[in-house]
Every structure is written in structure tokens, then in C-alpha cells.
Amino acid sequence: MHMTLIQRFREQARSHVGISIGLYDSVVIAMNTSTAKAHIDLAQPQRKLRVRNPGWFLVSPSVALLLLWMIVPLGMTIYFSMIRYNLLYPGENEFVGLENFTYFLTDSGFMPGATNTLLLVGSVLLISVVFGVLISALLEASEFLGRGLVRVMLISPFFIMPTVGALIWKNLIFHPVSGILAYLWKLFGAQPVDWLAHYPLLSIIIIVSWQWLPFAILILMTAMQSLDQEQKEAARLDGAGPIAIFWHLTLPHLARPIAVVVMIETIFLLSVFAEIFTTTNGGPGYASTNLAYLIYNQALVQFDVGMASAGGLIAVVIANIAAIILVRMIGKNLTDKA
Amino acid sequence: MTLQQSRRLQSLLLGTLAWAIAIVIFFPIFWMVMTSFKSEIDAFATPPQFIFTPTLENYLHINERSDYFSFAWNSVVISFSATALCLLIAVPAAYSMAFYETQRTKGTLLWMLSTKMLPPVGVLMPIYLLAKSFGLLDTRIALIVIYTLINLPIVVWMVYTYFKDIPKDILEAARLDGATLWQEMVRVLLPIAKGGLASTVLLSLILCWNEAFWSLNLTSSNAAPLTALIASYSSPEGLFWAKLSAVSTLACAPILIFGWISQKQLVRGLSFGAVK
């Protein structure tokens, strides 16, 4: 504990002032100067001290840039979504209200796109959390030759570029003639499968899981190492079996890291793009099109800015709904267990 | 069977299982590296060739199909510039949030994280058109700016959690000795946080190097990084598996090594400080 008496005073003063006054910049700065002064008065009246709080002006570049990055493009997207705007037919940018939204929502690609997005996010999350927990528990449970190497091998796919991963799977693994899976299928006397043509969404799910399961393993393995070994030993001495220890000790300990994995993977999985772009191009038909790919298609293939913007806004809304639901669900779980 | 024997058997079984899973997961990478040493005929052969005469041809003629080095140079310039810029903006912010915590610090941090919730497709059109009207399409500057912004929240969080671990007393002591803000940051803080900053740099480099939404949509040739070069191999005329594997191996090797070196520290940044 590095909490000195001075800091404790300061902490108290701060919470005192802070609760009664709002969140305005000037107030916050004034508050800090006043607590710093209290600090001088209370403990170190003889020494000189820099009282100015550099806080706001050091944080402001980051905040301003991120604010710009959010507001300017989002504002433009909202504007574009309400006008007729196609780069191929310039000059007819009249206001059309919500027409672009109705077009996008009734587009033949929307329903498959939305379903595929949910299926993709859901299955990859499930795969990476379930197998992530099991695999990291397996590594934690046993001492064996080359454990370090196994660890490195397990997390490696996460560091591979998405375009590389997708093309390696497409050409070297999934290829119906020369791929490894075709070879294995023939080895067992089965007819090789043209994965990307017949099971496009499943193939994309496999590729994306291959990239994100290692992320879950990386996070969960590190989290498990921080589990108190003495606690585990105590449970063992009390006669708890490995499964009981896993269920009552390890899993609750992993609640927070699992929440983190789910949060971060959701952010990235909602906008999977390169894997589809390089393998199936969303096809056949809309079989492997997700919302990100559908909007890209509207934007930079058909150059329909208005409709792509409407789609973009719908994607933003979906992402936010997902985020809110996740935060609620996970937040509850966390407080329940604690 | 004694207890010790059964323990040994159990750990042997678990070890074998772990190895089997690791081999399956790692196989595509291993196979990519193998294929990069094959001739094109061997690479396409059925059944797949596990034993073959290795050749360096693909690496020696890496520039034949497209100018590999210009793509690689773009990747290097973009990743390093964006990382440097990002750190320049993030370190002061993390410093003030870690050492001058106010009522709104937690809120600001969470808000920064929430900007990551904005899916890139939601702003694809405006960014594309803005880049176009400023003449920045297919330039490195566009990607540098975008990568700086998309990684800023992660970098701020990561640096913040490292700074949080540094006892305030050390900085207070320097301050009482009359150090200016600049001296305090450069002379006291940065040397202590060196390790943490290094892994932040690595994480940012990895994220920039592998980014494949903006690079595919905003570049075509001049500023295209390696992700875009590799995507170009997906076209039907690009069925050069051995060459693709060689290019991919070269493109992924540095990042893979960075990742291996710093796996433990990366966890902190990737989990926004929740797992250490």
C-alpha cells in the first residue's frame, strides 16, 4: 500500500468536494487546486509545489480527436442516409427522408446478412469461450514436456493477418482437390467436400474461430495463472476433486476475463470483413454475406452512398444494442458471483 | 497402481491431448511455411506432398509477381508512424488520468472504450469520401491517421494501467524537488514505465500491421500495405500457392515473433487492463 497520509487527506477532500459539485471542467480544475493547497497546508507547508493540474490539457488532444472521429463521420453518415446519393449518378442529391432505410431493410440481402452476422458472432463466441476455458484449464492442470511450446503454438493464429489466414484456409486446407481436408476425406474413403461452395458460412465460422479462439486462450490462460494456488491446494486438501475445483474455484475466478473476451470479440466479430472478402465474396448468393460485407458491397461496388449510409447506421444501432445487452448480462453475472 | 503412477499416467494423457490440440491449431501455419518452400507444382499436387525437395525459389523471386518490398515498406511506414503518433497523443492523456484522477476520469476512459463499439462500416462512406475530397485516397497519410485514431483508446488504456501501477510517491518526490512537468515525465516516469511502453508499442504495431478493413477499402496500389498485397492473391489469376505462402510467411513472421515475445504483456492491453 502506497497510500500515505497526505494522499488519504487528498482523497477525502476530493470526494468531499467532488460529490457536491458537478462535472464541469473549471470546477474540476478548481477542485484539484484546492485539494493540492490543502495538501500544502496540512503536511508540507515549507516546500514549494506545482499546483497547476495538467490534467485537462493533456487529456484533451485524445478526447478531441476521438470526438471528431466519432461525430464528423457519424454526422455525415446520418446526412447521407437521408438523401439520394449515388456516385455513379451525380447531381441528384435530393432529400428522401427514410427511403434509404426502407430500401435497405427490404433489400433481399438484409435478412440473410443480419442472420449471418448473428450466427457468425454467436458461434465464434461460443466456440472461443467454451474451448478457450477447456484448453486453458487443460494446460493449467498438467505439467508436461514442451508446455511452453504448446502455449506458443496455441496462441499463434491470433497474430496472423486476417487476409493470410483466410487465404491459407481457402487454398491449402479447404480446397476440394488439393486441400488437406480433401486428402483426409479420401484417406477415410469419403467424397471430398467443396467447403466454401457448399458450406460457405460454416467455413467462414471455422476460419474466424481459428483466429479468435487463440485470443480467448491467451487471455484465459494468463488469468488462470493469477489464480491463488494456495486456495486451490486448500480445496484439494479438503477433499475437493478436480472437477469441483474447476467448477467452484476456477470458473468464478474466470468470470471477469470471460466477460472481457466476449466484449472484445463481439466488437471485432460484428465487423468481420477481410475473411469474407478474400474467400467467398459473400456468396454463393447471400449465403456468407454479413452486414459489414453487404454495406461494403452497396458502398464501394454499387456506389450507392445513401443506402450504404442507411445500412451503416443500422449496423451502428445493432452494435450498440449488442453492447448494451452484453454489458447488462455480463455485469449481472459478475455481481451475482461476487 | 500406486498414486504416483496414476498421477504420472494422468499427466501423460493430458499432455498428449494438449499436444494434439496444439498441433491441429498450429497446422495451417506450419503448412503455410512448408508450402512456401515448395515448387508451384508440388504445392498444388494431390495428394498433398509431405516430403519434397525444398526450394528457395519463391523467396528469391519474391518480387516477380508484384513489388513485394514496396508493399512491405508501406506496412512498415504506416505501422510505425501510426504507433509513434498514437503514443505521442496517448501518453500525456494516460499520465494525467493515472496521476491526476478526477471525478470524470473513469467516465472518460469508458467513453474512449465505447468509441471502439462504432463498427467501421458505419463510417466507411464518409471516410472514403473525405479521403477522396482531400486527395488522400491510396495515400499512407490516410491510413496513418485512421490507424492512430482506431488504436488510440486501446493504447490509452494500456499505458494508463501501467502508469497506475507506479506509486505516486515517486513522482511526488520528483515534484517536490522542483522537477518541471516535462522533467517529471521524461526523467522519472518514462524510465520506470519503459517495459510497459515497449509492450504497448508492440501491441499497436501488431494491430496496425494486421488491419484489413481500411487498408483494403482505402488503398489500391501506391499506399497498399501487405494485407492488401495478400488479398490480391485471392483473384482467380493469382493461383500461385507457393508464392502466396512465401509472401504470407514473410509478412507474418515479424508479427508472430513480436507476439511470442510479448504474449504476457499484450494480455493487459488486449483486455483493457482487466487481466494482468
mmCIF file with all atom_site columns, N, CA and C in Angstrom, chain B residues 60-120:
data_model
loop_
_atom_site.group_PDB
_atom_site.id
_atom_site.type_symbol
_atom_site.label_atom_id
_atom_site.label_alt_id
_atom_site.label_comp_id
_atom_site.label_asym_id
_atom_site.label_entity_id
_atom_site.label_seq_id
_atom_site.pdbx_PDB_ins_code
_atom_site.Cartn_x
_atom_site.Cartn_y
_atom_site.Cartn_z
_atom_site.occupancy
_atom_site.B_iso_or_equiv
_atom_site.pdbx_formal_charge
_atom_site.auth_seq_id
_atom_site.auth_comp_id
_atom_site.auth_asym_id
_atom_site.auth_atom_id
_atom_site.pdbx_PDB_model_num
ATOM 1   N N  . LEU B 1 60  ? 13.439  -16.141 -53.439 1.00 0.00 ? 60  LEU B N  1
ATOM 2   C CA . LEU B 1 60  ? 14.390  -15.411 -54.279 1.00 0.00 ? 60  LEU B CA 1
ATOM 3   C C  . LEU B 1 60  ? 13.667  -14.561 -55.314 1.00 0.00 ? 60  LEU B C  1
ATOM 4   N N  . HIS B 1 61  ? 12.510  -15.063 -55.776 1.00 0.00 ? 61  HIS B N  1
ATOM 5   C CA . HIS B 1 61  ? 11.769  -14.306 -56.795 1.00 0.00 ? 61  HIS B CA 1
ATOM 6   C C  . HIS B 1 61  ? 10.533  -13.655 -56.198 1.00 0.00 ? 61  HIS B C  1
ATOM 7   N N  . ILE B 1 62  ? 10.671  -13.194 -54.972 1.00 0.00 ? 62  ILE B N  1
ATOM 8   C CA . ILE B 1 62  ? 9.509   -12.674 -54.258 1.00 0.00 ? 62  ILE B CA 1
ATOM 9   C C  . ILE B 1 62  ? 8.934   -11.439 -54.950 1.00 0.00 ? 62  ILE B C  1
ATOM 10  N N  . ASN B 1 63  ? 9.792   -10.742 -55.675 1.00 0.00 ? 63  ASN B N  1
ATOM 11  C CA . ASN B 1 63  ? 9.341   -9.503  -56.316 1.00 0.00 ? 63  ASN B CA 1
ATOM 12  C C  . ASN B 1 63  ? 8.741   -9.721  -57.698 1.00 0.00 ? 63  ASN B C  1
ATOM 13  N N  . GLU B 1 64  ? 8.714   -10.982 -58.136 1.00 0.00 ? 64  GLU B N  1
ATOM 14  C CA . GLU B 1 64  ? 8.357   -11.244 -59.527 1.00 0.00 ? 64  GLU B CA 1
ATOM 15  C C  . GLU B 1 64  ? 6.909   -10.855 -59.863 1.00 0.00 ? 64  GLU B C  1
ATOM 16  N N  . ARG B 1 65  ? 5.972   -11.343 -59.050 1.00 0.00 ? 65  ARG B N  1
ATOM 17  C CA . ARG B 1 65  ? 4.566   -11.123 -59.368 1.00 0.00 ? 65  ARG B CA 1
ATOM 18  C C  . ARG B 1 65  ? 4.148   -9.676  -59.072 1.00 0.00 ? 65  ARG B C  1
ATOM 19  N N  . SER B 1 66  ? 4.631   -9.178  -57.958 1.00 0.00 ? 66  SER B N  1
ATOM 20  C CA . SER B 1 66  ? 4.350   -7.790  -57.614 1.00 0.00 ? 66  SER B CA 1
ATOM 21  C C  . SER B 1 66  ? 5.511   -7.317  -56.749 1.00 0.00 ? 66  SER B C  1
ATOM 22  N N  . ASP B 1 67  ? 5.616   -6.015  -56.634 1.00 0.00 ? 67  ASP B N  1
ATOM 23  C CA . ASP B 1 67  ? 6.766   -5.467  -55.939 1.00 0.00 ? 67  ASP B CA 1
ATOM 24  C C  . ASP B 1 67  ? 6.616   -5.640  -54.425 1.00 0.00 ? 67  ASP B C  1
ATOM 25  N N  . TYR B 1 68  ? 7.025   -6.822  -53.929 1.00 0.00 ? 68  TYR B N  1
ATOM 26  C CA . TYR B 1 68  ? 6.834   -7.134  -52.510 1.00 0.00 ? 68  TYR B CA 1
ATOM 27  C C  . TYR B 1 68  ? 7.399   -6.043  -51.606 1.00 0.00 ? 68  TYR B C  1
ATOM 28  N N  . PHE B 1 69  ? 8.599   -5.581  -51.925 1.00 0.00 ? 69  PHE B N  1
ATOM 29  C CA . PHE B 1 69  ? 9.263   -4.673  -50.990 1.00 0.00 ? 69  PHE B CA 1
ATOM 30  C C  . PHE B 1 69  ? 8.550   -3.338  -50.861 1.00 0.00 ? 69  PHE B C  1
ATOM 31  N N  . SER B 1 70  ? 7.876   -2.888  -51.918 1.00 0.00 ? 70  SER B N  1
ATOM 32  C CA . SER B 1 70  ? 7.168   -1.616  -51.778 1.00 0.00 ? 70  SER B CA 1
ATOM 33  C C  . SER B 1 70  ? 5.948   -1.797  -50.869 1.00 0.00 ? 70  SER B C  1
ATOM 34  N N  . PHE B 1 71  ? 5.295   -2.954  -50.961 1.00 0.00 ? 71  PHE B N  1
ATOM 35  C CA . PHE B 1 71  ? 4.169   -3.223  -50.055 1.00 0.00 ? 71  PHE B CA 1
ATOM 36  C C  . PHE B 1 71  ? 4.672   -3.338  -48.610 1.00 0.00 ? 71  PHE B C  1
ATOM 37  N N  . ALA B 1 72  ? 5.769   -4.069  -48.445 1.00 0.00 ? 72  ALA B N  1
ATOM 38  C CA . ALA B 1 72  ? 6.309   -4.242  -47.103 1.00 0.00 ? 72  ALA B CA 1
ATOM 39  C C  . ALA B 1 72  ? 6.718   -2.889  -46.520 1.00 0.00 ? 72  ALA B C  1
ATOM 40  N N  . TRP B 1 73  ? 7.316   -2.050  -47.360 1.00 0.00 ? 73  TRP B N  1
ATOM 41  C CA . TRP B 1 73  ? 7.743   -0.722  -46.902 1.00 0.00 ? 73  TRP B CA 1
ATOM 42  C C  . TRP B 1 73  ? 6.535   0.093   -46.469 1.00 0.00 ? 73  TRP B C  1
ATOM 43  N N  . ASN B 1 74  ? 5.443   0.014   -47.241 1.00 0.00 ? 74  ASN B N  1
ATOM 44  C CA . ASN B 1 74  ? 4.216   0.705   -46.844 1.00 0.00 ? 74  ASN B CA 1
ATOM 45  C C  . ASN B 1 74  ? 3.753   0.235   -45.478 1.00 0.00 ? 74  ASN B C  1
ATOM 46  N N  . SER B 1 75  ? 3.757   -1.086  -45.267 1.00 0.00 ? 75  SER B N  1
ATOM 47  C CA . SER B 1 75  ? 3.350   -1.624  -43.970 1.00 0.00 ? 75  SER B CA 1
ATOM 48  C C  . SER B 1 75  ? 4.211   -1.067  -42.847 1.00 0.00 ? 75  SER B C  1
ATOM 49  N N  . VAL B 1 76  ? 5.532   -1.046  -43.098 1.00 0.00 ? 76  VAL B N  1
ATOM 50  C CA . VAL B 1 76  ? 6.458   -0.576  -42.062 1.00 0.00 ? 76  VAL B CA 1
ATOM 51  C C  . VAL B 1 76  ? 6.201   0.901   -41.761 1.00 0.00 ? 76  VAL B C  1
ATOM 52  N N  . VAL B 1 77  ? 6.147   1.717   -42.814 1.00 0.00 ? 77  VAL B N  1
ATOM 53  C CA . VAL B 1 77  ? 5.972   3.161   -42.608 1.00 0.00 ? 77  VAL B CA 1
ATOM 54  C C  . VAL B 1 77  ? 4.660   3.453   -41.893 1.00 0.00 ? 77  VAL B C  1
ATOM 55  N N  . ILE B 1 78  ? 3.590   2.820   -42.386 1.00 0.00 ? 78  ILE B N  1
ATOM 56  C CA . ILE B 1 78  ? 2.268   3.100   -41.813 1.00 0.00 ? 78  ILE B CA 1
ATOM 57  C C  . ILE B 1 78  ? 2.211   2.655   -40.353 1.00 0.00 ? 78  ILE B C  1
ATOM 58  N N  . SER B 1 79  ? 2.664   1.416   -40.075 1.00 0.00 ? 79  SER B N  1
ATOM 59  C CA . SER B 1 79  ? 2.562   0.902   -38.709 1.00 0.00 ? 79  SER B CA 1
ATOM 60  C C  . SER B 1 79  ? 3.396   1.726   -37.734 1.00 0.00 ? 79  SER B C  1
ATOM 61  N N  . PHE B 1 80  ? 4.639   2.030   -38.107 1.00 0.00 ? 80  PHE B N  1
ATOM 62  C CA . PHE B 1 80  ? 5.499   2.749   -37.175 1.00 0.00 ? 80  PHE B CA 1
ATOM 63  C C  . PHE B 1 80  ? 5.041   4.194   -36.993 1.00 0.00 ? 80  PHE B C  1
ATOM 64  N N  . SER B 1 81  ? 4.634   4.854   -38.075 1.00 0.00 ? 81  SER B N  1
ATOM 65  C CA . SER B 1 81  ? 4.186   6.241   -37.920 1.00 0.00 ? 81  SER B CA 1
ATOM 66  C C  . SER B 1 81  ? 2.933   6.297   -37.075 1.00 0.00 ? 81  SER B C  1
ATOM 67  N N  . ALA B 1 82  ? 1.977   5.410   -37.364 1.00 0.00 ? 82  ALA B N  1
ATOM 68  C CA . ALA B 1 82  ? 0.731   5.450   -36.603 1.00 0.00 ? 82  ALA B CA 1
ATOM 69  C C  . ALA B 1 82  ? 1.004   5.155   -35.132 1.00 0.00 ? 82  ALA B C  1
ATOM 70  N N  . THR B 1 83  ? 1.912   4.204   -34.864 1.00 0.00 ? 83  THR B N  1
ATOM 71  C CA . THR B 1 83  ? 2.230   3.872   -33.475 1.00 0.00 ? 83  THR B CA 1
ATOM 72  C C  . THR B 1 83  ? 2.875   5.048   -32.758 1.00 0.00 ? 83  THR B C  1
ATOM 73  N N  . ALA B 1 84  ? 3.834   5.699   -33.437 1.00 0.00 ? 84  ALA B N  1
ATOM 74  C CA . ALA B 1 84  ? 4.520   6.837   -32.820 1.00 0.00 ? 84  ALA B CA 1
ATOM 75  C C  . ALA B 1 84  ? 3.527   7.957   -32.519 1.00 0.00 ? 84  ALA B C  1
ATOM 76  N N  . LEU B 1 85  ? 2.695   8.265   -33.500 1.00 0.00 ? 85  LEU B N  1
ATOM 77  C CA . LEU B 1 85  ? 1.714   9.334   -33.346 1.00 0.00 ? 85  LEU B CA 1
ATOM 78  C C  . LEU B 1 85  ? 0.750   9.017   -32.205 1.00 0.00 ? 85  LEU B C  1
ATOM 79  N N  . CYS B 1 86  ? 0.315   7.764   -32.184 1.00 0.00 ? 86  CYS B N  1
ATOM 80  C CA . CYS B 1 86  ? -0.652  7.331   -31.194 1.00 0.00 ? 86  CYS B CA 1
ATOM 81  C C  . CYS B 1 86  ? -0.070  7.472   -29.781 1.00 0.00 ? 86  CYS B C  1
ATOM 82  N N  . LEU B 1 87  ? 1.179   7.051   -29.622 1.00 0.00 ? 87  LEU B N  1
ATOM 83  C CA . LEU B 1 87  ? 1.804   7.126   -28.311 1.00 0.00 ? 87  LEU B CA 1
ATOM 84  C C  . LEU B 1 87  ? 1.989   8.571   -27.868 1.00 0.00 ? 87  LEU B C  1
ATOM 85  N N  . LEU B 1 88  ? 2.339   9.408   -28.830 1.00 0.00 ? 88  LEU B N  1
ATOM 86  C CA . LEU B 1 88  ? 2.551   10.816  -28.553 1.00 0.00 ? 88  LEU B CA 1
ATOM 87  C C  . LEU B 1 88  ? 1.292   11.457  -27.978 1.00 0.00 ? 88  LEU B C  1
ATOM 88  N N  . ILE B 1 89  ? 0.145   11.035  -28.493 1.00 0.00 ? 89  ILE B N  1
ATOM 89  C CA . ILE B 1 89  ? -1.120  11.597  -28.019 1.00 0.00 ? 89  ILE B CA 1
ATOM 90  C C  . ILE B 1 89  ? -1.581  10.891  -26.749 1.00 0.00 ? 89  ILE B C  1
ATOM 91  N N  . ALA B 1 90  ? -1.318  9.577   -26.683 1.00 0.00 ? 90  ALA B N  1
ATOM 92  C CA . ALA B 1 90  ? -1.890  8.779   -25.599 1.00 0.00 ? 90  ALA B CA 1
ATOM 93  C C  . ALA B 1 90  ? -1.129  8.923   -24.284 1.00 0.00 ? 90  ALA B C  1
ATOM 94  N N  . VAL B 1 91  ? 0.204   9.027   -24.339 1.00 0.00 ? 91  VAL B N  1
ATOM 95  C CA . VAL B 1 91  ? 0.982   9.024   -23.098 1.00 0.00 ? 91  VAL B CA 1
ATOM 96  C C  . VAL B 1 91  ? 0.604   10.202  -22.193 1.00 0.00 ? 91  VAL B C  1
ATOM 97  N N  . PRO B 1 92  ? 0.551   11.442  -22.714 1.00 0.00 ? 92  PRO B N  1
ATOM 98  C CA . PRO B 1 92  ? 0.129   12.538  -21.829 1.00 0.00 ? 92  PRO B CA 1
ATOM 99  C C  . PRO B 1 92  ? -1.257  12.306  -21.237 1.00 0.00 ? 92  PRO B C  1
ATOM 100 N N  . ALA B 1 93  ? -2.172  11.816  -22.066 1.00 0.00 ? 93  ALA B N  1
ATOM 101 C CA . ALA B 1 93  ? -3.533  11.591  -21.571 1.00 0.00 ? 93  ALA B CA 1
ATOM 102 C C  . ALA B 1 93  ? -3.516  10.547  -20.459 1.00 0.00 ? 93  ALA B C  1
ATOM 103 N N  . ALA B 1 94  ? -2.803  9.449   -20.681 1.00 0.00 ? 94  ALA B N  1
ATOM 104 C CA . ALA B 1 94  ? -2.738  8.395   -19.676 1.00 0.00 ? 94  ALA B CA 1
ATOM 105 C C  . ALA B 1 94  ? -2.066  8.917   -18.412 1.00 0.00 ? 94  ALA B C  1
ATOM 106 N N  . TYR B 1 95  ? -1.038  9.745   -18.595 1.00 0.00 ? 95  TYR B N  1
ATOM 107 C CA . TYR B 1 95  ? -0.324  10.319  -17.453 1.00 0.00 ? 95  TYR B CA 1
ATOM 108 C C  . TYR B 1 95  ? -1.273  11.115  -16.572 1.00 0.00 ? 95  TYR B C  1
ATOM 109 N N  . SER B 1 96  ? -2.021  12.019  -17.207 1.00 0.00 ? 96  SER B N  1
ATOM 110 C CA . SER B 1 96  ? -2.862  12.873  -16.367 1.00 0.00 ? 96  SER B CA 1
ATOM 111 C C  . SER B 1 96  ? -4.008  12.076  -15.767 1.00 0.00 ? 96  SER B C  1
ATOM 112 N N  . MET B 1 97  ? -4.494  11.046  -16.487 1.00 0.00 ? 97  MET B N  1
ATOM 113 C CA . MET B 1 97  ? -5.599  10.281  -15.918 1.00 0.00 ? 97  MET B CA 1
ATOM 114 C C  . MET B 1 97  ? -5.134  9.364   -14.795 1.00 0.00 ? 97  MET B C  1
ATOM 115 N N  . ALA B 1 98  ? -3.890  8.887   -14.902 1.00 0.00 ? 98  ALA B N  1
ATOM 116 C CA . ALA B 1 98  ? -3.402  7.974   -13.873 1.00 0.00 ? 98  ALA B CA 1
ATOM 117 C C  . ALA B 1 98  ? -2.977  8.725   -12.614 1.00 0.00 ? 98  ALA B C  1
ATOM 118 N N  . PHE B 1 99  ? -2.387  9.919   -12.779 1.00 0.00 ? 99  PHE B N  1
ATOM 119 C CA . PHE B 1 99  ? -1.816  10.592  -11.613 1.00 0.00 ? 99  PHE B CA 1
ATOM 120 C C  . PHE B 1 99  ? -2.630  11.780  -11.122 1.00 0.00 ? 99  PHE B C  1
ATOM 121 N N  . TYR B 1 100 ? -3.535  12.274  -11.959 1.00 0.00 ? 100 TYR B N  1
ATOM 122 C CA . TYR B 1 100 ? -4.409  13.356  -11.505 1.00 0.00 ? 100 TYR B CA 1
ATOM 123 C C  . TYR B 1 100 ? -5.840  12.907  -11.707 1.00 0.00 ? 100 TYR B C  1
ATOM 124 N N  . GLU B 1 101 ? -6.191  11.827  -11.055 1.00 0.00 ? 101 GLU B N  1
ATOM 125 C CA . GLU B 1 101 ? -7.511  11.277  -11.267 1.00 0.00 ? 101 GLU B CA 1
ATOM 126 C C  . GLU B 1 101 ? -8.573  12.255  -10.778 1.00 0.00 ? 101 GLU B C  1
ATOM 127 N N  . THR B 1 102 ? -9.589  12.466  -11.610 1.00 0.00 ? 102 THR B N  1
ATOM 128 C CA . THR B 1 102 ? -10.697 13.318  -11.193 1.00 0.00 ? 102 THR B CA 1
ATOM 129 C C  . THR B 1 102 ? -11.981 12.503  -11.237 1.00 0.00 ? 102 THR B C  1
ATOM 130 N N  . GLN B 1 103 ? -13.062 13.178  -10.921 1.00 0.00 ? 103 GLN B N  1
ATOM 131 C CA . GLN B 1 103 ? -14.368 12.515  -10.920 1.00 0.00 ? 103 GLN B CA 1
ATOM 132 C C  . GLN B 1 103 ? -14.712 11.944  -12.288 1.00 0.00 ? 103 GLN B C  1
ATOM 133 N N  . ARG B 1 104 ? -14.207 12.581  -13.331 1.00 0.00 ? 104 ARG B N  1
ATOM 134 C CA . ARG B 1 104 ? -14.648 12.166  -14.655 1.00 0.00 ? 104 ARG B CA 1
ATOM 135 C C  . ARG B 1 104 ? -13.658 11.234  -15.346 1.00 0.00 ? 104 ARG B C  1
ATOM 136 N N  . THR B 1 105 ? -12.563 10.861  -14.674 1.00 0.00 ? 105 THR B N  1
ATOM 137 C CA . THR B 1 105 ? -11.557 10.032  -15.334 1.00 0.00 ? 105 THR B CA 1
ATOM 138 C C  . THR B 1 105 ? -12.131 8.690   -15.780 1.00 0.00 ? 105 THR B C  1
ATOM 139 N N  . LYS B 1 106 ? -12.805 8.008   -14.856 1.00 0.00 ? 106 LYS B N  1
ATOM 140 C CA . LYS B 1 106 ? -13.377 6.700   -15.197 1.00 0.00 ? 106 LYS B CA 1
ATOM 141 C C  . LYS B 1 106 ? -14.337 6.831   -16.375 1.00 0.00 ? 106 LYS B C  1
ATOM 142 N N  . GLY B 1 107 ? -15.169 7.879   -16.334 1.00 0.00 ? 107 GLY B N  1
ATOM 143 C CA . GLY B 1 107 ? -16.127 8.099   -17.416 1.00 0.00 ? 107 GLY B CA 1
ATOM 144 C C  . GLY B 1 107 ? -15.429 8.330   -18.743 1.00 0.00 ? 107 GLY B C  1
ATOM 145 N N  . THR B 1 108 ? -14.363 9.136   -18.721 1.00 0.00 ? 108 THR B N  1
ATOM 146 C CA . THR B 1 108 ? -13.627 9.410   -19.952 1.00 0.00 ? 108 THR B CA 1
ATOM 147 C C  . THR B 1 108 ? -13.044 8.117   -20.515 1.00 0.00 ? 108 THR B C  1
ATOM 148 N N  . LEU B 1 109 ? -12.451 7.305   -19.636 1.00 0.00 ? 109 LEU B N  1
ATOM 149 C CA . LEU B 1 109 ? -11.847 6.047   -20.093 1.00 0.00 ? 109 LEU B CA 1
ATOM 150 C C  . LEU B 1 109 ? -12.896 5.140   -20.729 1.00 0.00 ? 109 LEU B C  1
ATOM 151 N N  . LEU B 1 110 ? -14.039 5.037   -20.068 1.00 0.00 ? 110 LEU B N  1
ATOM 152 C CA . LEU B 1 110 ? -15.084 4.165   -20.606 1.00 0.00 ? 110 LEU B CA 1
ATOM 153 C C  . LEU B 1 110 ? -15.622 4.713   -21.920 1.00 0.00 ? 110 LEU B C  1
ATOM 154 N N  . TRP B 1 111 ? -15.730 6.036   -21.981 1.00 0.00 ? 111 TRP B N  1
ATOM 155 C CA . TRP B 1 111 ? -16.207 6.639   -23.228 1.00 0.00 ? 111 TRP B CA 1
ATOM 156 C C  . TRP B 1 111 ? -15.238 6.329   -24.368 1.00 0.00 ? 111 TRP B C  1
ATOM 157 N N  . MET B 1 112 ? -13.923 6.410   -24.061 1.00 0.00 ? 112 MET B N  1
ATOM 158 C CA . MET B 1 112 ? -12.929 6.098   -25.094 1.00 0.00 ? 112 MET B CA 1
ATOM 159 C C  . MET B 1 112 ? -13.102 4.663   -25.587 1.00 0.00 ? 112 MET B C  1
ATOM 160 N N  . LEU B 1 113 ? -13.320 3.758   -24.626 1.00 0.00 ? 113 LEU B N  1
ATOM 161 C CA . LEU B 1 113 ? -13.535 2.361   -24.995 1.00 0.00 ? 113 LEU B CA 1
ATOM 162 C C  . LEU B 1 113 ? -14.784 2.228   -25.865 1.00 0.00 ? 113 LEU B C  1
ATOM 163 N N  . SER B 1 114 ? -15.802 3.024   -25.546 1.00 0.00 ? 114 SER B N  1
ATOM 164 C CA . SER B 1 114 ? -17.056 2.895   -26.284 1.00 0.00 ? 114 SER B CA 1
ATOM 165 C C  . SER B 1 114 ? -16.902 3.332   -27.741 1.00 0.00 ? 114 SER B C  1
ATOM 166 N N  . THR B 1 115 ? -15.898 4.174   -28.036 1.00 0.00 ? 115 THR B N  1
ATOM 167 C CA . THR B 1 115 ? -15.712 4.551   -29.444 1.00 0.00 ? 115 THR B CA 1
ATOM 168 C C  . THR B 1 115 ? -15.307 3.339   -30.279 1.00 0.00 ? 115 THR B C  1
ATOM 169 N N  . LYS B 1 116 ? -14.764 2.313   -29.617 1.00 0.00 ? 116 LYS B N  1
ATOM 170 C CA . LYS B 1 116 ? -14.421 1.089   -30.350 1.00 0.00 ? 116 LYS B CA 1
ATOM 171 C C  . LYS B 1 116 ? -15.670 0.309   -30.762 1.00 0.00 ? 116 LYS B C  1
ATOM 172 N N  . MET B 1 117 ? -16.805 0.648   -30.132 1.00 0.00 ? 117 MET B N  1
ATOM 173 C CA . MET B 1 117 ? -18.053 -0.037  -30.462 1.00 0.00 ? 117 MET B CA 1
ATOM 174 C C  . MET B 1 117 ? -18.601 0.402   -31.816 1.00 0.00 ? 117 MET B C  1
ATOM 175 N N  . LEU B 1 118 ? -18.093 1.531   -32.303 1.00 0.00 ? 118 LEU B N  1
ATOM 176 C CA . LEU B 1 118 ? -18.578 2.036   -33.581 1.00 0.00 ? 118 LEU B CA 1
ATOM 177 C C  . LEU B 1 118 ? -18.034 1.136   -34.689 1.00 0.00 ? 118 LEU B C  1
ATOM 178 N N  . PRO B 1 119 ? -18.903 0.383   -35.383 1.00 0.00 ? 119 PRO B N  1
ATOM 179 C CA . PRO B 1 119 ? -18.375 -0.501  -36.410 1.00 0.00 ? 119 PRO B CA 1
ATOM 180 C C  . PRO B 1 119 ? -17.836 0.314   -37.588 1.00 0.00 ? 119 PRO B C  1
ATOM 181 N N  . PRO B 1 120 ? -16.683 -0.082  -38.122 1.00 0.00 ? 120 PRO B N  1
ATOM 182 C CA . PRO B 1 120 ? -16.082 0.693   -39.212 1.00 0.00 ? 120 PRO B CA 1
ATOM 183 C C  . PRO B 1 120 ? -17.003 0.871   -40.408 1.00 0.00 ? 120 PRO B C  1
#
